[in-house]
PDB file of C-alpha atoms and ligand atoms in Angstrom:
ATOM      1  CA  UNK X 281      65.876 154.578  89.683  1.00 50.00           C
ATOM      2  CA  UNK X 282      68.410 155.918  92.150  1.00 54.00           C
ATOM      3  CA  UNK X 283      71.773 156.459  90.523  1.00 56.00           C
ATOM      4  CA  UNK X 284      74.933 155.766  92.534  1.00 57.00           C
ATOM      5  CA  UNK X 285      76.373 159.040  93.731  1.00 54.00           C
ATOM      6  CA  UNK X 286      80.113 159.147  93.210  1.00 54.00           C
ATOM      7  CA  UNK X 287      80.606 162.711  94.249  1.00 52.00           C
ATOM      8  CA  UNK X 288      79.254 162.582  97.792  1.00 55.00           C
ATOM      9  CA  UNK X 289      81.197 162.259 101.017  1.00 69.00           C
ATOM     10  CA  UNK X 290      80.308 158.565 101.423  1.00 83.00           C
ATOM     11  CA  UNK X 291      82.018 157.757  98.174  1.00 86.00           C
ATOM     12  CA  UNK X 292      85.052 159.892  98.996  1.00 87.00           C
ATOM     13  CA  UNK X 293      85.325 158.239 102.400  1.00 88.00           C
ATOM     14  CA  UNK X 294      85.034 154.810 100.828  1.00 85.00           C
ATOM     15  CA  UNK X 295      87.754 155.596  98.297  1.00 88.00           C
ATOM     16  CA  UNK X 296      90.087 156.868 101.003  1.00 87.00           C
ATOM     17  CA  UNK X 297      89.450 153.753 103.108  1.00 87.00           C
ATOM     18  CA  UNK X 298      90.059 151.484 100.137  1.00 84.00           C
ATOM     19  CA  UNK X 299      93.296 153.283  99.318  1.00 87.00           C
ATOM     20  CA  UNK X 300      94.522 152.849 102.871  1.00 86.00           C
ATOM     21  CA  UNK X 301      93.527 149.202 102.860  1.00 85.00           C
ATOM     22  CA  UNK X 302      95.307 148.621  99.558  1.00 84.00           C
ATOM     23  CA  UNK X 303      98.415 150.171 101.098  1.00 83.00           C
ATOM     24  CA  UNK X 304      98.275 147.731 104.017  1.00 84.00           C
ATOM     25  CA  UNK X 305      97.690 144.751 101.754  1.00 82.00           C
ATOM     26  CA  UNK X 306     100.529 145.782  99.396  1.00 82.00           C
ATOM     27  CA  UNK X 307     102.895 146.090 102.364  1.00 82.00           C
ATOM     28  CA  UNK X 308     101.914 142.616 103.565  1.00 79.00           C
ATOM     29  CA  UNK X 309     102.362 141.138 100.092  1.00 80.00           C
ATOM     30  CA  UNK X 310     105.832 142.656  99.925  1.00 81.00           C
ATOM     31  CA  UNK X 311     106.739 141.209 103.321  1.00 81.00           C
ATOM     32  CA  UNK X 312     105.623 137.676 102.330  1.00 81.00           C
ATOM     33  CA  UNK X 313     108.569 136.893 100.095  1.00 85.00           C
ATOM     34  CA  UNK X 314     109.367 133.358 101.201  1.00 90.00           C
ATOM     35  CA  UNK X 315     108.789 130.637  98.595  1.00 94.00           C
ATOM     36  CA  UNK X 316     108.080 127.237 100.110  1.00 97.00           C
ATOM     37  CA  UNK X 317     105.387 124.649 100.582  1.00 98.00           C
ATOM     38  CA  UNK X 318     102.998 125.055 103.484  1.00 98.00           C
ATOM     39  CA  UNK X 319     101.288 122.731 105.937  1.00 98.00           C
ATOM     40  CA  UNK X 320      97.603 123.390 106.465  1.00 98.00           C
ATOM     41  CA  UNK X 321      95.252 122.014 109.088  1.00 98.00           C
ATOM     42  CA  UNK X 322      91.519 122.208 108.422  1.00 98.00           C
ATOM     43  CA  UNK X 323      89.697 121.406 111.604  1.00 98.00           C
ATOM     44  CA  UNK X 324      86.611 122.165 113.690  1.00 98.00           C
ATOM     45  CA  UNK X 325      83.053 120.880 113.856  1.00 97.00           C
ATOM     46  CA  UNK X 326      81.678 122.731 110.846  1.00 98.00           C
ATOM     47  CA  UNK X 327      81.247 121.296 107.361  1.00 98.00           C
ATOM     48  CA  UNK X 328      83.888 122.058 104.768  1.00 98.00           C
ATOM     49  CA  UNK X 329      87.165 120.450 105.823  1.00 98.00           C
ATOM     50  CA  UNK X 330      87.517 117.662 103.272  1.00 97.00           C
ATOM     51  CA  UNK X 331      85.782 119.590 100.529  1.00 98.00           C
ATOM     52  CA  UNK X 332      88.228 122.455 101.004  1.00 98.00           C
ATOM     53  CA  UNK X 333      91.147 120.030 100.770  1.00 98.00           C
ATOM     54  CA  UNK X 334      89.724 118.666  97.530  1.00 98.00           C
ATOM     55  CA  UNK X 335      89.387 122.224  96.291  1.00 98.00           C
ATOM     56  CA  UNK X 336      93.159 122.546  96.662  1.00 98.00           C
ATOM     57  CA  UNK X 337      93.581 119.251  94.828  1.00 98.00           C
ATOM     58  CA  UNK X 338      91.643 120.795  91.953  1.00 98.00           C
ATOM     59  CA  UNK X 339      93.819 123.893  92.024  1.00 98.00           C
ATOM     60  CA  UNK X 340      97.005 121.849  91.885  1.00 98.00           C
ATOM     61  CA  UNK X 341      95.697 119.618  89.122  1.00 98.00           C
ATOM     62  CA  UNK X 342      94.796 122.733  87.178  1.00 98.00           C
ATOM     63  CA  UNK X 343      98.502 123.576  87.028  1.00 98.00           C
ATOM     64  CA  UNK X 344      99.438 120.028  86.159  1.00 98.00           C
ATOM     65  CA  UNK X 345     101.116 119.364  89.507  1.00 98.00           C
ATOM     66  CA  UNK X 346     101.568 115.880  90.867  1.00 98.00           C
ATOM     67  CA  UNK X 347      99.425 115.247  93.920  1.00 98.00           C
ATOM     68  CA  UNK X 348      98.681 112.468  96.385  1.00 98.00           C
ATOM     69  CA  UNK X 349      95.595 111.896  98.506  1.00 98.00           C
ATOM     70  CA  UNK X 350      95.410 109.557 101.466  1.00 98.00           C
ATOM     71  CA  UNK X 351      92.081 109.140 103.196  1.00 97.00           C
ATOM     72  CA  UNK X 352      91.975 107.806 106.710  1.00 95.00           C
ATOM     73  CA  UNK X 353      88.244 107.393 106.314  1.00 83.00           C
ATOM     74  CA  UNK X 354      85.617 105.889 108.466  1.00 65.00           C
ATOM     75  CA  UNK X 355      83.542 103.286 106.674  1.00 65.00           C
ATOM     76  CA  UNK X 356      83.274 102.784 102.940  1.00 72.00           C
ATOM     77  CA  UNK X 357      80.869 105.453 101.724  1.00 82.00           C
ATOM     78  CA  UNK X 358      81.670 106.241  98.106  1.00 90.00           C
ATOM     79  CA  UNK X 359      82.101 109.936  97.397  1.00 94.00           C
ATOM     80  CA  UNK X 360      81.991 112.124  94.315  1.00 96.00           C
ATOM     81  CA  UNK X 361      85.594 113.114  94.850  1.00 96.00           C
ATOM     82  CA  UNK X 362      86.656 109.474  94.845  1.00 95.00           C
ATOM     83  CA  UNK X 363      84.775 108.806  91.603  1.00 97.00           C
ATOM     84  CA  UNK X 364      86.236 111.946  90.020  1.00 97.00           C
ATOM     85  CA  UNK X 365      89.821 111.129  90.958  1.00 97.00           C
ATOM     86  CA  UNK X 366      89.644 107.450  90.075  1.00 96.00           C
ATOM     87  CA  UNK X 367      87.852 107.954  86.762  1.00 98.00           C
ATOM     88  CA  UNK X 368      89.215 111.249  85.539  1.00 97.00           C
ATOM     89  CA  UNK X 369      92.546 111.585  87.281  1.00 98.00           C
ATOM     90  CA  UNK X 370      93.971 108.081  87.571  1.00 98.00           C
ATOM     91  CA  UNK X 371      97.444 109.634  87.694  1.00 98.00           C
ATOM     92  CA  UNK X 372      96.719 110.895  91.213  1.00 98.00           C
ATOM     93  CA  UNK X 373      98.199 108.756  93.968  1.00 98.00           C
ATOM     94  CA  UNK X 374      95.012 107.862  95.810  1.00 97.00           C
ATOM     95  CA  UNK X 375      94.767 105.557  98.799  1.00 95.00           C
ATOM     96  CA  UNK X 376      92.152 104.875 101.390  1.00 94.00           C
ATOM     97  CA  UNK X 377      92.496 103.085 104.657  1.00 91.00           C
ATOM     98  CA  UNK X 378      92.520  99.336 104.211  1.00 62.00           C
ATOM     99  CA  UNK X 379      89.091  97.778 103.906  1.00 57.00           C
ATOM    100  CA  UNK X 380      87.531  96.355 106.980  1.00 54.00           C
ATOM    101  CA  UNK X 381      88.098  99.469 109.004  1.00 49.00           C
ATOM    102  CA  UNK X 382      85.033 100.873 110.710  1.00 55.00           C
ATOM    103  CA  UNK X 383      84.564 102.983 113.779  1.00 57.00           C
ATOM    104  CA  UNK X 384      82.357 100.425 115.455  1.00 59.00           C
ATOM    105  CA  UNK X 385      84.891  97.654 115.272  1.00 63.00           C
ATOM    106  CA  UNK X 386      86.118  96.363 118.600  1.00 74.00           C
ATOM    107  CA  UNK X 387      89.349  95.241 117.008  1.00 83.00           C
ATOM    108  CA  UNK X 388      91.824  97.852 118.132  1.00 87.00           C
ATOM    109  CA  UNK X 389      94.848  95.884 116.954  1.00 89.00           C
ATOM    110  CA  UNK X 390      93.233  95.539 113.519  1.00 86.00           C
ATOM    111  CA  UNK X 391      92.487  99.270 113.411  1.00 88.00           C
ATOM    112  CA  UNK X 392      96.066 100.103 114.304  1.00 92.00           C
ATOM    113  CA  UNK X 393      97.371  97.773 111.605  1.00 91.00           C
ATOM    114  CA  UNK X 394      95.036  99.407 109.051  1.00 91.00           C
ATOM    115  CA  UNK X 395      96.103 102.901 110.125  1.00 94.00           C
ATOM    116  CA  UNK X 396      99.783 102.005 109.971  1.00 95.00           C
ATOM    117  CA  UNK X 397      99.416 100.355 106.586  1.00 94.00           C
ATOM    118  CA  UNK X 398      97.769 103.496 105.261  1.00 95.00           C
ATOM    119  CA  UNK X 399     100.301 105.759 106.951  1.00 97.00           C
ATOM    120  CA  UNK X 400     103.086 103.959 105.060  1.00 97.00           C
ATOM    121  CA  UNK X 401     101.615 105.437 101.856  1.00 98.00           C
ATOM    122  CA  UNK X 402     101.559 108.888 103.420  1.00 98.00           C
ATOM    123  CA  UNK X 403     105.164 108.566 104.506  1.00 98.00           C
ATOM    124  CA  UNK X 404     106.192 107.606 101.005  1.00 98.00           C
ATOM    125  CA  UNK X 405     104.560 110.724  99.550  1.00 98.00           C
ATOM    126  CA  UNK X 406     105.966 112.969 102.280  1.00 98.00           C
ATOM    127  CA  UNK X 407     109.457 111.817 101.315  1.00 98.00           C
ATOM    128  CA  UNK X 408     108.990 112.379  97.590  1.00 98.00           C
ATOM    129  CA  UNK X 409     109.704 115.884  96.323  1.00 98.00           C
ATOM    130  CA  UNK X 410     107.907 115.222  93.042  1.00 98.00           C
ATOM    131  CA  UNK X 411     104.591 115.622  94.910  1.00 98.00           C
ATOM    132  CA  UNK X 412     103.499 119.237  94.991  1.00 98.00           C
ATOM    133  CA  UNK X 413     100.541 118.603  97.282  1.00 99.00           C
ATOM    134  CA  UNK X 414      99.708 115.800  99.700  1.00 99.00           C
ATOM    135  CA  UNK X 415      96.263 115.567 101.277  1.00 98.00           C
ATOM    136  CA  UNK X 416      95.888 113.558 104.466  1.00 98.00           C
ATOM    137  CA  UNK X 417      92.135 113.492 104.845  1.00 97.00           C
ATOM    138  CA  UNK X 418      90.794 112.658 108.338  1.00 96.00           C
ATOM    139  CA  UNK X 419      94.305 112.028 109.650  1.00 97.00           C
ATOM    140  CA  UNK X 420      93.617 113.754 112.979  1.00 98.00           C
ATOM    141  CA  UNK X 421      91.468 110.875 114.212  1.00 95.00           C
ATOM    142  CA  UNK X 422      94.416 108.500 113.868  1.00 96.00           C
ATOM    143  CA  UNK X 423      96.236 110.721 116.339  1.00 97.00           C
ATOM    144  CA  UNK X 424      93.341 111.231 118.750  1.00 95.00           C
ATOM    145  CA  UNK X 425      92.681 107.482 118.867  1.00 93.00           C
ATOM    146  CA  UNK X 426      96.424 106.895 119.172  1.00 95.00           C
ATOM    147  CA  UNK X 427      96.322 104.544 116.206  1.00 94.00           C
ATOM    148  CA  UNK X 428      99.452 106.241 114.901  1.00 97.00           C
ATOM    149  CA  UNK X 429     102.477 107.387 116.834  1.00 98.00           C
ATOM    150  CA  UNK X 430     102.332 111.176 117.036  1.00 98.00           C
ATOM    151  CA  UNK X 431     106.111 111.617 116.915  1.00 98.00           C
ATOM    152  CA  UNK X 432     106.358 109.570 113.758  1.00 98.00           C
ATOM    153  CA  UNK X 433     103.579 111.510 112.057  1.00 98.00           C
ATOM    154  CA  UNK X 434     104.923 114.910 113.054  1.00 98.00           C
ATOM    155  CA  UNK X 435     108.451 113.984 111.957  1.00 98.00           C
ATOM    156  CA  UNK X 436     107.313 112.965 108.521  1.00 98.00           C
ATOM    157  CA  UNK X 437     105.325 116.187 108.153  1.00 98.00           C
ATOM    158  CA  UNK X 438     108.211 118.318 109.422  1.00 98.00           C
ATOM    159  CA  UNK X 439     110.857 116.665 107.252  1.00 98.00           C
ATOM    160  CA  UNK X 440     108.902 116.704 104.012  1.00 98.00           C
ATOM    161  CA  UNK X 441     110.444 118.367 100.934  1.00 98.00           C
ATOM    162  CA  UNK X 442     110.565 122.155 101.183  1.00 98.00           C
ATOM    163  CA  UNK X 443     108.430 122.762  98.105  1.00 98.00           C
ATOM    164  CA  UNK X 444     105.742 120.306  99.096  1.00 98.00           C
ATOM    165  CA  UNK X 445     102.481 121.428 100.663  1.00 99.00           C
ATOM    166  CA  UNK X 446     100.411 119.197 102.875  1.00 99.00           C
ATOM    167  CA  UNK X 447      96.801 119.472 103.975  1.00 99.00           C
ATOM    168  CA  UNK X 448      95.517 117.618 107.029  1.00 98.00           C
ATOM    169  CA  UNK X 449      91.805 117.472 107.777  1.00 98.00           C
ATOM    170  CA  UNK X 450      89.753 116.355 110.748  1.00 97.00           C
ATOM    171  CA  UNK X 451      88.621 117.490 114.164  1.00 97.00           C
ATOM    172  CA  UNK X 452      91.177 117.815 116.916  1.00 94.00           C
ATOM    173  CA  UNK X 453      94.634 116.475 116.169  1.00 93.00           C
ATOM    174  CA  UNK X 454      96.458 117.882 119.162  1.00 95.00           C
ATOM    175  CA  UNK X 455      98.756 120.731 120.005  1.00 97.00           C
ATOM    176  CA  UNK X 456     101.820 119.191 118.370  1.00 98.00           C
ATOM    177  CA  UNK X 457     100.132 119.221 114.987  1.00 98.00           C
ATOM    178  CA  UNK X 458      98.769 122.738 115.444  1.00 98.00           C
ATOM    179  CA  UNK X 459     102.225 124.009 116.336  1.00 98.00           C
ATOM    180  CA  UNK X 460     103.858 122.343 113.376  1.00 98.00           C
ATOM    181  CA  UNK X 461     101.557 123.529 110.607  1.00 98.00           C
ATOM    182  CA  UNK X 462     101.701 126.994 109.027  1.00 98.00           C
ATOM    183  CA  UNK X 463      97.986 127.547 108.617  1.00 98.00           C
ATOM    184  CA  UNK X 464      95.102 126.412 110.794  1.00 98.00           C
ATOM    185  CA  UNK X 465      91.498 127.037 109.867  1.00 98.00           C
ATOM    186  CA  UNK X 466      88.744 126.023 112.199  1.00 98.00           C
ATOM    187  CA  UNK X 467      85.379 125.449 110.551  1.00 98.00           C
ATOM    188  CA  UNK X 468      82.696 126.562 112.937  1.00 98.00           C
ATOM    189  CA  UNK X 469      79.406 124.699 113.058  1.00 98.00           C
ATOM    190  CA  UNK X 470      76.887 127.509 113.165  1.00 98.00           C
ATOM    191  CA  UNK X 471      74.095 125.467 111.672  1.00 97.00           C
ATOM    192  CA  UNK X 472      73.788 122.402 109.514  1.00 96.00           C
ATOM    193  CA  UNK X 473      70.906 121.244 107.331  1.00 94.00           C
ATOM    194  CA  UNK X 474      71.212 117.734 108.736  1.00 93.00           C
ATOM    195  CA  UNK X 475      69.952 118.914 112.106  1.00 92.00           C
ATOM    196  CA  UNK X 476      66.872 120.355 110.404  1.00 93.00           C
ATOM    197  CA  UNK X 477      66.170 116.893 109.021  1.00 96.00           C
ATOM    198  CA  UNK X 478      67.701 117.304 105.545  1.00 95.00           C
ATOM    199  CA  UNK X 479      69.384 114.171 104.266  1.00 96.00           C
ATOM    200  CA  UNK X 480      73.038 114.245 103.204  1.00 95.00           C
ATOM    201  CA  UNK X 481      73.132 115.288  99.529  1.00 96.00           C
ATOM    202  CA  UNK X 482      74.963 113.541  96.740  1.00 97.00           C
ATOM    203  CA  UNK X 483      77.465 115.969  95.223  1.00 97.00           C
ATOM    204  CA  UNK X 484      77.283 118.238  98.255  1.00 97.00           C
ATOM    205  CA  UNK X 485      77.979 116.081 101.288  1.00 96.00           C
ATOM    206  CA  UNK X 486      79.567 113.096  99.589  1.00 95.00           C
TER     207      UNK X 486
HETATM  208  P1  ATP M 767      82.894 117.921 103.899  1.00 68.99           P
HETATM  209  O1  ATP M 767      83.402 116.590 103.386  1.00 68.99           O
HETATM  210  O2  ATP M 767      81.482 118.144 103.489  1.00 68.99           O
HETATM  211  O3  ATP M 767      83.811 119.043 103.631  1.00 68.99           O
HETATM  212  P2  ATP M 767      83.974 117.749 106.564  1.00 68.99           P
HETATM  213  O4  ATP M 767      85.147 117.082 105.987  1.00 68.99           O
HETATM  214  O5  ATP M 767      84.138 119.116 107.112  1.00 68.99           O
HETATM  215  O6  ATP M 767      82.780 117.744 105.509  1.00 68.99           O
HETATM  216  P3  ATP M 767      83.466 115.374 108.109  1.00 68.99           P
HETATM  217  O7  ATP M 767      83.210 115.188 109.542  1.00 68.99           O
HETATM  218  O8  ATP M 767      84.679 114.737 107.545  1.00 68.99           O
HETATM  219  O9  ATP M 767      83.375 116.931 107.785  1.00 68.99           O
HETATM  220  O10 ATP M 767      82.193 114.987 107.265  1.00 68.99           O
HETATM  221  C1  ATP M 767      81.706 113.763 107.033  1.00 68.99           C
HETATM  222  C2  ATP M 767      80.307 113.945 106.452  1.00 68.99           C
HETATM  223  O11 ATP M 767      79.471 114.639 107.393  1.00 68.99           O
HETATM  224  C3  ATP M 767      80.199 114.775 105.179  1.00 68.99           C
HETATM  225  O12 ATP M 767      79.193 114.220 104.399  1.00 68.99           O
HETATM  226  C4  ATP M 767      79.800 116.145 105.656  1.00 68.99           C
HETATM  227  O13 ATP M 767      79.094 116.871 104.675  1.00 68.99           O
HETATM  228  C5  ATP M 767      78.968 115.847 106.867  1.00 68.99           C
HETATM  229  N1  ATP M 767      79.108 116.897 107.894  1.00 68.99           N
HETATM  230  C6  ATP M 767      80.149 117.697 108.107  1.00 68.99           C
HETATM  231  N2  ATP M 767      79.951 118.542 109.143  1.00 68.99           N
HETATM  232  C7  ATP M 767      78.722 118.256 109.603  1.00 68.99           C
HETATM  233  C8  ATP M 767      77.892 118.781 110.663  1.00 68.99           C
HETATM  234  N3  ATP M 767      78.313 119.769 111.432  1.00 68.99           N
HETATM  235  N4  ATP M 767      76.662 118.220 110.861  1.00 68.99           N
HETATM  236  C9  ATP M 767      76.235 117.221 110.068  1.00 68.99           C
HETATM  237  N5  ATP M 767      76.956 116.684 109.062  1.00 68.99           N
HETATM  238  C10 ATP M 767      78.179 117.184 108.815  1.00 68.99           C
HETATM  239 MG1   MG M 768      86.066 115.268 106.166  1.00 68.99          MG
END
């Protein structure tokens, strides 16, 4: 068996590099001294937007924080996260777009009414400082389809309580939203099992 060599130049170089890196990171940590909630946009074509948002829900719940989740979802596919929240965390404010909404509907007026009805829940949460985290899952599509007024949405996000964090998921969403949020992560679709013929998996994809 080859033993790791801690005395060689590689190891010394590594240690020096790590020390320098730690210095940089420490300096950055010291500079980030502002305490406030953040707005996060998770976008792009790759998988992982909603599941990341639900990961933050789990983090907040772990600390006993009050959270709200609004899903502007397409169709009525039941998901593991919905089951988990409804059955094990009934205290979470959880709303989905009014039933009857589907992407293939030709009823634009009906879609707008459904989006606005759902947005009213979001607005309520965004005005309530007792919510530590608000997740607006798939909200971007409401903006791209112009089902919701962009100004109204951005205002509510901008004027939310200082300590509240908000996570928006979905592709696109527009420049206004990107400018407003503090953090934008774009999930890149490098490859996806679905394209190789693998069916969506329970507990992984929904
Ligand atoms: P997830 O919920 O898995 O985090 P997502 O929120 O990033 O996915 P959506 O477009 O909202 O992406 O996903 C809807 C469904 O499509 C989910 O079941 C997801 O796993 C799946 N999906 C996401 N990205 C892709 C992709 N690039 N190709 C095929 N299916 C995808
Ligand atoms: Mg999603």
